[in-house]
Amino acid sequence: MRRRRRMRGGLQRIAEALVPVAQANGVAVIVPNDTRLFGRSGADGLHVDTGLADLKDAMETLKPDHIVGAGGITTRHDAMLAAEADCDYIFFGRFDGDTAEEIFDKAFDLASWWSAVFEIPAVVMGGRTLASVEPAVDARIEFVALRSAIWDHPEGPVAAVTEVNRLIAARQAEATP
């Protein structure tokens, strides 16, 4: 129990330090599944992947002033139920789901289907490489989440973000007639 409190306290200190820096640079901060950390850190939104009941509770409590997104989506039906709650985005994949070079097929298929049919933006977990964003851009998936591709980049995260933005812009330019 003590370790859990220390860990929560450590996460809170990290969040309280990072949130203002991110927000000062125009980046929205979304906290996963922890309303206490969300509130204490001043984050912009909450990501909920613990079920539809929790998503609906978050929507009632936090909307319209904050972002609320849905995750833990494994089927089309799950995605449509989450959308009925009127969340701000649907996340396909897992935060730690970047273990392959490319986007996992199931997450990609769900996100590309979603983006083609619905207005609520899709977010798909990318792969371990920056190039994993290219098929998502081609499929017109609105957002790609990257983790290890950014943080493990040999030239650092700033270089990684610069490169991925270049890849996205190039891919979009190729698609424009």
Coordinates of N, CA and C in Angstrom, one line a residue:
M1 N 0.8 -1.2 0.0 CA 0.0 0.0 0.0 C 0.9 1.3 0.0
R2 N 1.9 1.2 0.8 CA 2.8 2.4 0.9 C 3.5 2.7 -0.5
R3 N 3.9 1.6 -1.1 CA 4.5 1.8 -2.4 C 3.6 2.4 -3.4
R4 N 2.3 2.0 -3.4 CA 1.3 2.5 -4.3 C 1.2 4.0 -4.1
R5 N 1.1 4.4 -2.8 CA 1.0 5.8 -2.5 C 2.2 6.6 -3.0
R6 N 3.4 6.0 -2.8 CA 4.6 6.7 -3.3 C 4.6 6.8 -4.8
M7 N 4.2 5.8 -5.4 CA 4.1 5.8 -6.9 C 3.1 6.9 -7.4
R8 N 1.9 6.9 -6.7 CA 0.9 7.9 -7.1 C 1.5 9.3 -6.9
G9 N 2.1 9.5 -5.7 CA 2.7 10.8 -5.4 C 3.8 11.2 -6.4
G10 N 4.6 10.2 -6.8 CA 5.6 10.5 -7.8 C 5.0 10.9 -9.2
L11 N 4.0 10.2 -9.6 CA 3.3 10.5 -10.8 C 2.6 11.9 -10.7
Q12 N 2.1 12.2 -9.6 CA 1.5 13.5 -9.4 C 2.5 14.6 -9.5
R13 N 3.7 14.4 -8.9 CA 4.7 15.5 -9.0 C 5.2 15.6 -10.5
I14 N 5.3 14.5 -11.2 CA 5.7 14.5 -12.6 C 4.7 15.3 -13.4
A15 N 3.4 14.9 -13.2 CA 2.3 15.5 -13.9 C 2.2 17.0 -13.6
E16 N 2.3 17.4 -12.4 CA 2.3 18.8 -12.0 C 3.4 19.6 -12.6
A17 N 4.6 19.0 -12.8 CA 5.7 19.7 -13.4 C 5.5 19.7 -15.0
L18 N 5.0 18.6 -15.6 CA 4.9 18.6 -17.0 C 3.7 19.3 -17.6
V19 N 2.6 19.3 -17.0 CA 1.4 19.8 -17.5 C 1.6 21.3 -17.9
P20 N 2.1 22.2 -17.0 CA 2.2 23.6 -17.4 C 3.2 23.8 -18.6
V21 N 4.2 23.0 -18.6 CA 5.2 23.1 -19.7 C 4.5 22.7 -21.1
A22 N 3.8 21.6 -21.0 CA 3.1 21.2 -22.3 C 2.1 22.2 -22.7
Q23 N 1.3 22.7 -21.8 CA 0.3 23.6 -22.1 C 0.8 24.9 -22.6
A24 N 2.0 25.4 -22.0 CA 2.6 26.6 -22.5 C 3.1 26.5 -23.9
N25 N 3.3 25.2 -24.4 CA 3.7 25.0 -25.7 C 2.6 24.5 -26.7
G26 N 1.4 24.7 -26.3 CA 0.2 24.4 -27.1 C -0.1 22.9 -27.2
V27 N 0.3 22.2 -26.2 CA 0.0 20.7 -26.2 C -1.0 20.4 -25.1
A28 N -2.1 19.7 -25.5 CA -3.1 19.3 -24.5 C -2.6 18.1 -23.8
V29 N -2.8 18.0 -22.5 CA -2.4 16.9 -21.7 C -3.6 16.1 -21.3
I30 N -3.5 14.8 -21.6 CA -4.6 13.9 -21.4 C -4.1 12.8 -20.4
V31 N -4.7 12.7 -19.3 CA -4.3 11.7 -18.2 C -5.2 10.4 -18.4
P32 N -4.5 9.3 -18.3 CA -5.3 8.1 -18.5 C -5.9 7.6 -17.1
N33 N -7.2 7.4 -17.1 CA -8.0 6.7 -16.0 C -7.8 7.2 -14.6
D34 N -7.3 8.3 -14.3 CA -7.0 8.7 -13.0 C -7.6 10.1 -12.7
T35 N -8.8 10.2 -12.3 CA -9.5 11.5 -12.1 C -8.8 12.3 -11.1
R36 N -8.2 11.7 -10.0 CA -7.5 12.5 -9.0 C -6.3 13.1 -9.6
L37 N -5.5 12.4 -10.4 CA -4.3 12.9 -11.0 C -4.7 14.0 -12.0
F38 N -5.8 13.7 -12.8 CA -6.3 14.7 -13.7 C -6.6 16.0 -13.0
G39 N -7.3 16.0 -12.0 CA -7.7 17.2 -11.3 C -6.6 17.9 -10.6
R40 N -5.7 17.2 -10.0 CA -4.6 17.8 -9.3 C -3.5 18.4 -10.2
S41 N -3.4 17.8 -11.4 CA -2.4 18.3 -12.3 C -2.8 19.4 -13.2
G42 N -4.1 19.6 -13.3 CA -4.6 20.7 -14.2 C -4.6 20.2 -15.6
A43 N -4.6 18.9 -15.9 CA -4.6 18.4 -17.2 C -5.8 18.9 -18.0
D44 N -5.7 18.7 -19.3 CA -6.8 19.2 -20.2 C -7.9 18.1 -20.4
G45 N -7.6 16.9 -20.2 CA -8.6 15.8 -20.4 C -8.2 14.5 -19.7
L46 N -9.2 13.6 -19.9 CA -9.1 12.3 -19.3 C -9.3 11.2 -20.3
H47 N -8.5 10.3 -20.4 CA -8.6 9.1 -21.3 C -9.2 8.0 -20.4
V48 N -10.3 7.4 -20.9 CA -11.0 6.3 -20.1 C -11.0 5.0 -21.0
D49 N -10.3 4.0 -20.4 CA -10.3 2.7 -21.1 C -10.7 1.6 -20.2
T50 N -11.5 2.0 -19.1 CA -11.9 1.0 -18.1 C -13.4 0.7 -18.2
G51 N -14.0 1.0 -19.3 CA -15.4 0.6 -19.6 C -16.4 1.7 -19.8
L52 N -17.5 1.3 -20.4 CA -18.5 2.3 -20.8 C -19.1 3.1 -19.6
A53 N -19.3 2.4 -18.5 CA -19.9 3.1 -17.3 C -18.9 4.2 -16.8
D54 N -17.6 3.9 -16.8 CA -16.6 4.9 -16.4 C -16.6 6.1 -17.4
L55 N -16.7 5.7 -18.7 CA -16.7 6.8 -19.7 C -17.9 7.7 -19.5
K56 N -19.0 7.1 -19.3 CA -20.2 7.9 -19.1 C -20.1 8.8 -17.9
D57 N -19.6 8.3 -16.8 CA -19.3 9.1 -15.6 C -18.4 10.2 -15.8
A58 N -17.3 10.0 -16.6 CA -16.4 11.0 -16.9 C -17.0 12.1 -17.8
M59 N -17.9 11.7 -18.7 CA -18.5 12.6 -19.6 C -19.5 13.5 -18.8
E60 N -20.2 12.9 -17.9 CA -21.1 13.7 -17.0 C -20.4 14.7 -16.2
T61 N -19.2 14.3 -15.7 CA -18.5 15.2 -14.7 C -17.6 16.2 -15.4
L62 N -17.0 15.9 -16.5 CA -16.0 16.7 -17.1 C -16.4 17.5 -18.3
K63 N -17.4 17.1 -19.0 CA -17.8 17.8 -20.2 C -18.7 19.0 -19.9
P64 N -18.7 20.1 -20.6 CA -18.0 20.3 -21.8 C -16.6 21.0 -21.6
D65 N -16.2 21.2 -20.4 CA -15.0 22.0 -20.1 C -13.7 21.2 -20.4
H66 N -13.7 19.9 -20.5 CA -12.5 19.1 -20.6 C -12.7 18.1 -21.7
I67 N -11.6 17.6 -22.2 CA -11.5 16.5 -23.2 C -11.7 15.2 -22.5
V68 N -12.6 14.3 -23.1 CA -12.8 13.0 -22.6 C -12.7 12.0 -23.8
G69 N -11.8 11.1 -23.7 CA -11.6 10.2 -24.8 C -11.8 8.7 -24.3
A70 N -12.1 7.9 -25.3 CA -12.4 6.5 -25.0 C -11.4 5.6 -25.6
G71 N -10.9 4.6 -24.8 CA -10.0 3.6 -25.2 C -10.5 2.2 -24.8
G72 N -9.7 1.2 -24.9 CA -10.1 -0.1 -24.6 C -11.1 -0.7 -25.6
I73 N -11.0 -0.1 -26.8 CA -12.0 -0.4 -27.9 C -11.4 -1.6 -28.7
T74 N -12.1 -2.7 -28.7 CA -11.7 -3.9 -29.4 C -12.6 -4.4 -30.5
T75 N -13.8 -3.8 -30.6 CA -14.7 -4.1 -31.6 C -15.4 -2.9 -32.2
R76 N -16.0 -3.1 -33.3 CA -16.8 -2.0 -33.9 C -18.0 -1.6 -32.9
H77 N -18.6 -2.6 -32.4 CA -19.7 -2.4 -31.4 C -19.2 -1.5 -30.2
D78 N -18.1 -1.9 -29.7 CA -17.5 -1.1 -28.5 C -17.3 0.4 -29.0
A79 N -16.8 0.6 -30.2 CA -16.5 1.9 -30.7 C -17.9 2.7 -30.8
M80 N -18.9 2.1 -31.3 CA -20.2 2.8 -31.5 C -20.8 3.1 -30.1
L81 N -20.7 2.2 -29.2 CA -21.2 2.5 -27.8 C -20.5 3.7 -27.2
A82 N -19.2 3.7 -27.3 CA -18.4 4.8 -26.8 C -18.8 6.1 -27.5
A83 N -19.0 6.1 -28.8 CA -19.4 7.3 -29.5 C -20.8 7.8 -29.0
E84 N -21.7 6.9 -28.7 CA -23.0 7.3 -28.2 C -22.9 8.1 -26.9
A85 N -21.8 7.9 -26.2 CA -21.6 8.7 -25.0 C -21.1 10.1 -25.3
D86 N -20.8 10.3 -26.6 CA -20.4 11.6 -27.1 C -19.0 12.0 -26.7
C87 N -18.1 11.0 -26.7 CA -16.7 11.3 -26.3 C -16.0 12.1 -27.4
D88 N -14.8 12.7 -27.1 CA -14.1 13.5 -28.0 C -13.2 12.8 -29.0
Y89 N -12.8 11.6 -28.7 CA -12.1 10.8 -29.6 C -12.2 9.3 -29.2
I90 N -11.9 8.4 -30.1 CA -11.9 7.0 -29.9 C -10.4 6.5 -30.1
F91 N -9.8 5.9 -29.2 CA -8.4 5.4 -29.3 C -8.5 3.9 -29.6
F92 N -7.8 3.5 -30.7 CA -7.7 2.1 -31.1 C -6.3 1.6 -30.8
G93 N -6.2 0.5 -30.1 CA -4.9 0.0 -29.7 C -4.7 0.2 -28.2
R94 N -3.4 -0.1 -27.8 CA -3.1 0.1 -26.3 C -1.9 1.1 -26.3
F95 N -1.8 1.8 -25.2 CA -0.7 2.8 -25.0 C 0.6 2.1 -25.1
D96 N 0.7 0.8 -24.6 CA 2.0 0.1 -24.7 C 2.0 -0.8 -25.9
G97 N 1.1 -0.6 -26.9 CA 0.9 -1.5 -28.0 C 1.9 -1.2 -29.2
D98 N 3.0 -0.5 -29.0 CA 3.9 -0.2 -30.1 C 5.1 -1.2 -30.0
T99 N 4.8 -2.5 -29.9 CA 5.8 -3.5 -29.8 C 6.3 -4.0 -31.1
A100 N 5.6 -3.7 -32.2 CA 6.0 -4.1 -33.6 C 6.4 -2.8 -34.3
E101 N 7.0 -3.1 -35.5 CA 7.5 -1.9 -36.3 C 6.3 -1.1 -36.8
E102 N 5.2 -1.8 -37.2 CA 4.0 -1.1 -37.7 C 2.9 -1.1 -36.8
I103 N 1.8 -0.5 -37.1 CA 0.6 -0.5 -36.4 C 0.0 -1.9 -36.4
F104 N -0.5 -2.4 -35.3 CA -1.1 -3.7 -35.3 C -2.3 -3.7 -36.2
D105 N -2.5 -4.8 -36.9 CA -3.5 -4.9 -37.9 C -4.9 -4.6 -37.4
K106 N -5.3 -5.2 -36.3 CA -6.6 -5.0 -35.7 C -6.9 -3.6 -35.4
A107 N -5.9 -2.9 -34.7 CA -6.1 -1.5 -34.4 C -6.2 -0.7 -35.6
F108 N -5.4 -0.9 -36.6 CA -5.4 -0.2 -37.9 C -6.7 -0.4 -38.6
D109 N -7.2 -1.6 -38.7 CA -8.4 -1.9 -39.4 C -9.6 -1.2 -38.7
L110 N -9.7 -1.2 -37.4 CA -10.7 -0.5 -36.7 C -10.7 1.0 -36.9
A111 N -9.5 1.5 -36.7 CA -9.3 3.0 -36.9 C -9.6 3.5 -38.3
S112 N -9.2 2.7 -39.3 CA -9.4 3.2 -40.7 C -10.9 3.1 -41.0
W113 N -11.6 2.0 -40.5 CA -13.0 1.9 -40.7 C -13.7 3.1 -40.0
W114 N -13.3 3.3 -38.8 CA -14.0 4.4 -38.0 C -13.8 5.7 -38.7
S115 N -12.6 6.0 -39.1 CA -12.3 7.3 -39.8 C -13.1 7.5 -41.1
A116 N -13.4 6.4 -41.8 CA -14.1 6.5 -43.0 C -15.6 6.7 -42.8
V117 N -16.1 6.4 -41.6 CA -17.5 6.3 -41.4 C -18.0 7.4 -40.4
F118 N -17.3 7.7 -39.4 CA -17.8 8.6 -38.3 C -17.0 9.9 -38.2
E119 N -17.6 10.8 -37.5 CA -17.0 12.2 -37.4 C -16.1 12.3 -36.1
I120 N -16.4 11.6 -35.1 CA -15.6 11.6 -33.9 C -14.2 11.1 -34.3
P121 N -13.1 11.9 -34.0 CA -11.8 11.5 -34.5 C -11.3 10.2 -33.9
A122 N -10.6 9.5 -34.8 CA -9.9 8.2 -34.4 C -8.4 8.6 -34.0
V123 N -7.9 7.9 -33.0 CA -6.5 7.9 -32.7 C -6.1 6.4 -32.7
V124 N -5.0 6.1 -33.4 CA -4.5 4.8 -33.5 C -3.1 4.7 -32.9
M125 N -2.8 3.7 -32.1 CA -1.4 3.5 -31.6 C -0.5 3.1 -32.7
G126 N 0.5 3.9 -33.0 CA 1.5 3.6 -34.0 C 2.4 2.5 -33.6
G127 N 3.3 2.2 -34.5 CA 4.3 1.2 -34.2 C 5.6 1.8 -33.6
R128 N 6.6 1.0 -33.6 CA 7.9 1.4 -33.0 C 8.7 2.4 -33.9
T129 N 8.3 2.5 -35.2 CA 9.0 3.3 -36.1 C 8.2 4.6 -36.5
L130 N 8.9 5.6 -36.8 CA 8.2 6.8 -37.3 C 7.4 6.6 -38.6
A131 N 7.9 5.7 -39.4 CA 7.3 5.4 -40.7 C 5.9 4.7 -40.5
S132 N 5.6 4.3 -39.3 CA 4.3 3.6 -39.1 C 3.2 4.6 -39.2
V133 N 3.5 5.9 -39.3 CA 2.4 6.9 -39.5 C 1.9 6.9 -40.9
E134 N 2.7 6.5 -41.8 CA 2.4 6.6 -43.3 C 1.1 5.9 -43.7
P135 N 1.0 4.6 -43.3 CA -0.3 4.0 -43.7 C -1.5 4.6 -43.0
A136 N -1.3 5.2 -41.8 CA -2.5 5.8 -41.1 C -2.8 7.1 -41.9
V137 N -1.8 7.9 -42.3 CA -2.1 9.1 -43.1 C -2.9 8.7 -44.4
D138 N -2.4 7.6 -45.1 CA -3.0 7.1 -46.3 C -4.5 6.7 -46.1
A139 N -4.8 6.2 -44.9 CA -6.1 5.7 -44.5 C -7.0 6.9 -44.0
R140 N -6.4 8.1 -43.9 CA -7.0 9.2 -43.3 C -7.5 9.1 -41.9
I141 N -6.7 8.3 -41.1 CA -6.9 8.3 -39.7 C -6.5 9.6 -39.1
E142 N -7.3 10.2 -38.3 CA -7.0 11.6 -37.9 C -5.8 11.7 -37.0
F143 N -5.5 10.8 -36.1 CA -4.3 11.0 -35.2 C -3.6 9.6 -35.0
V144 N -2.3 9.7 -34.9 CA -1.5 8.5 -34.6 C -0.7 8.8 -33.3
A145 N -0.9 8.0 -32.3 CA -0.1 8.1 -31.1 C 1.2 7.4 -31.3
L146 N 2.3 8.0 -30.9 CA 3.6 7.4 -30.9 C 4.2 7.4 -29.5
R147 N 4.9 6.4 -29.2 CA 5.6 6.3 -27.9 C 7.0 6.1 -28.1
S148 N 7.4 4.8 -28.2 CA 8.8 4.5 -28.4 C 9.5 5.1 -29.6
A149 N 8.7 5.3 -30.7 CA 9.3 5.9 -31.9 C 9.8 7.3 -31.6
I150 N 9.1 8.0 -30.6 CA 9.5 9.3 -30.2 C 10.6 9.2 -29.2
W151 N 10.4 8.6 -28.1 CA 11.2 8.6 -26.9 C 12.5 7.8 -27.1
D152 N 12.5 6.8 -28.0 CA 13.7 6.0 -28.3 C 14.5 6.5 -29.5
H153 N 14.1 7.6 -30.1 CA 14.8 8.0 -31.3 C 16.2 8.4 -31.0
P154 N 17.1 7.9 -31.9 CA 18.6 8.2 -31.6 C 19.0 9.6 -31.5
E155 N 18.2 10.5 -32.1 CA 18.5 12.0 -32.1 C 17.7 12.7 -31.1
G156 N 16.8 12.0 -30.3 CA 16.0 12.6 -29.3 C 14.6 12.9 -29.8
P157 N 13.7 13.2 -28.8 CA 12.3 13.4 -29.2 C 12.0 14.6 -30.1
V158 N 12.7 15.7 -29.9 CA 12.5 16.8 -30.8 C 12.8 16.5 -32.2
A159 N 13.9 15.8 -32.5 CA 14.2 15.3 -33.9 C 13.1 14.4 -34.4
A160 N 12.6 13.5 -33.5 CA 11.6 12.5 -33.9 C 10.3 13.2 -34.3
V161 N 9.9 14.2 -33.5 CA 8.6 14.9 -33.8 C 8.8 15.7 -35.1
T162 N 9.9 16.3 -35.3 CA 10.2 17.0 -36.5 C 10.1 16.1 -37.7
E163 N 10.7 14.9 -37.6 CA 10.8 14.0 -38.7 C 9.4 13.4 -39.0
V164 N 8.6 13.1 -38.0 CA 7.3 12.5 -38.2 C 6.4 13.6 -38.8
N165 N 6.5 14.8 -38.4 CA 5.7 15.9 -39.0 C 6.1 16.0 -40.5
R166 N 7.4 15.9 -40.8 CA 7.8 15.9 -42.2 C 7.2 14.7 -43.0
L167 N 7.2 13.6 -42.4 CA 6.6 12.4 -43.1 C 5.2 12.6 -43.4
I168 N 4.4 13.1 -42.4 CA 3.0 13.3 -42.5 C 2.7 14.3 -43.6
A169 N 3.4 15.4 -43.6 CA 3.2 16.5 -44.6 C 3.5 15.9 -46.0
A170 N 4.6 15.2 -46.2 CA 5.0 14.6 -47.5 C 3.9 13.7 -48.0
R171 N 3.4 12.8 -47.1 CA 2.4 11.8 -47.4 C 1.1 12.6 -47.8
Q172 N 0.7 13.6 -47.1 CA -0.5 14.4 -47.4 C -0.3 15.1 -48.8
A173 N 0.9 15.6 -49.0 CA 1.1 16.3 -50.3 C 1.0 15.3 -51.5
E174 N 1.5 14.1 -51.3 CA 1.4 13.1 -52.3 C -0.1 12.7 -52.7
A175 N -0.9 12.8 -51.6 CA -2.3 12.4 -51.8 C -3.2 13.5 -52.4
T176 N -2.6 14.7 -52.4 CA -3.4 15.9 -53.0 C -3.1 16.0 -54.5
P177 N -4.2 16.0 -55.3 CA -4.0 16.1 -56.7 C -3.5 17.4 -57.2

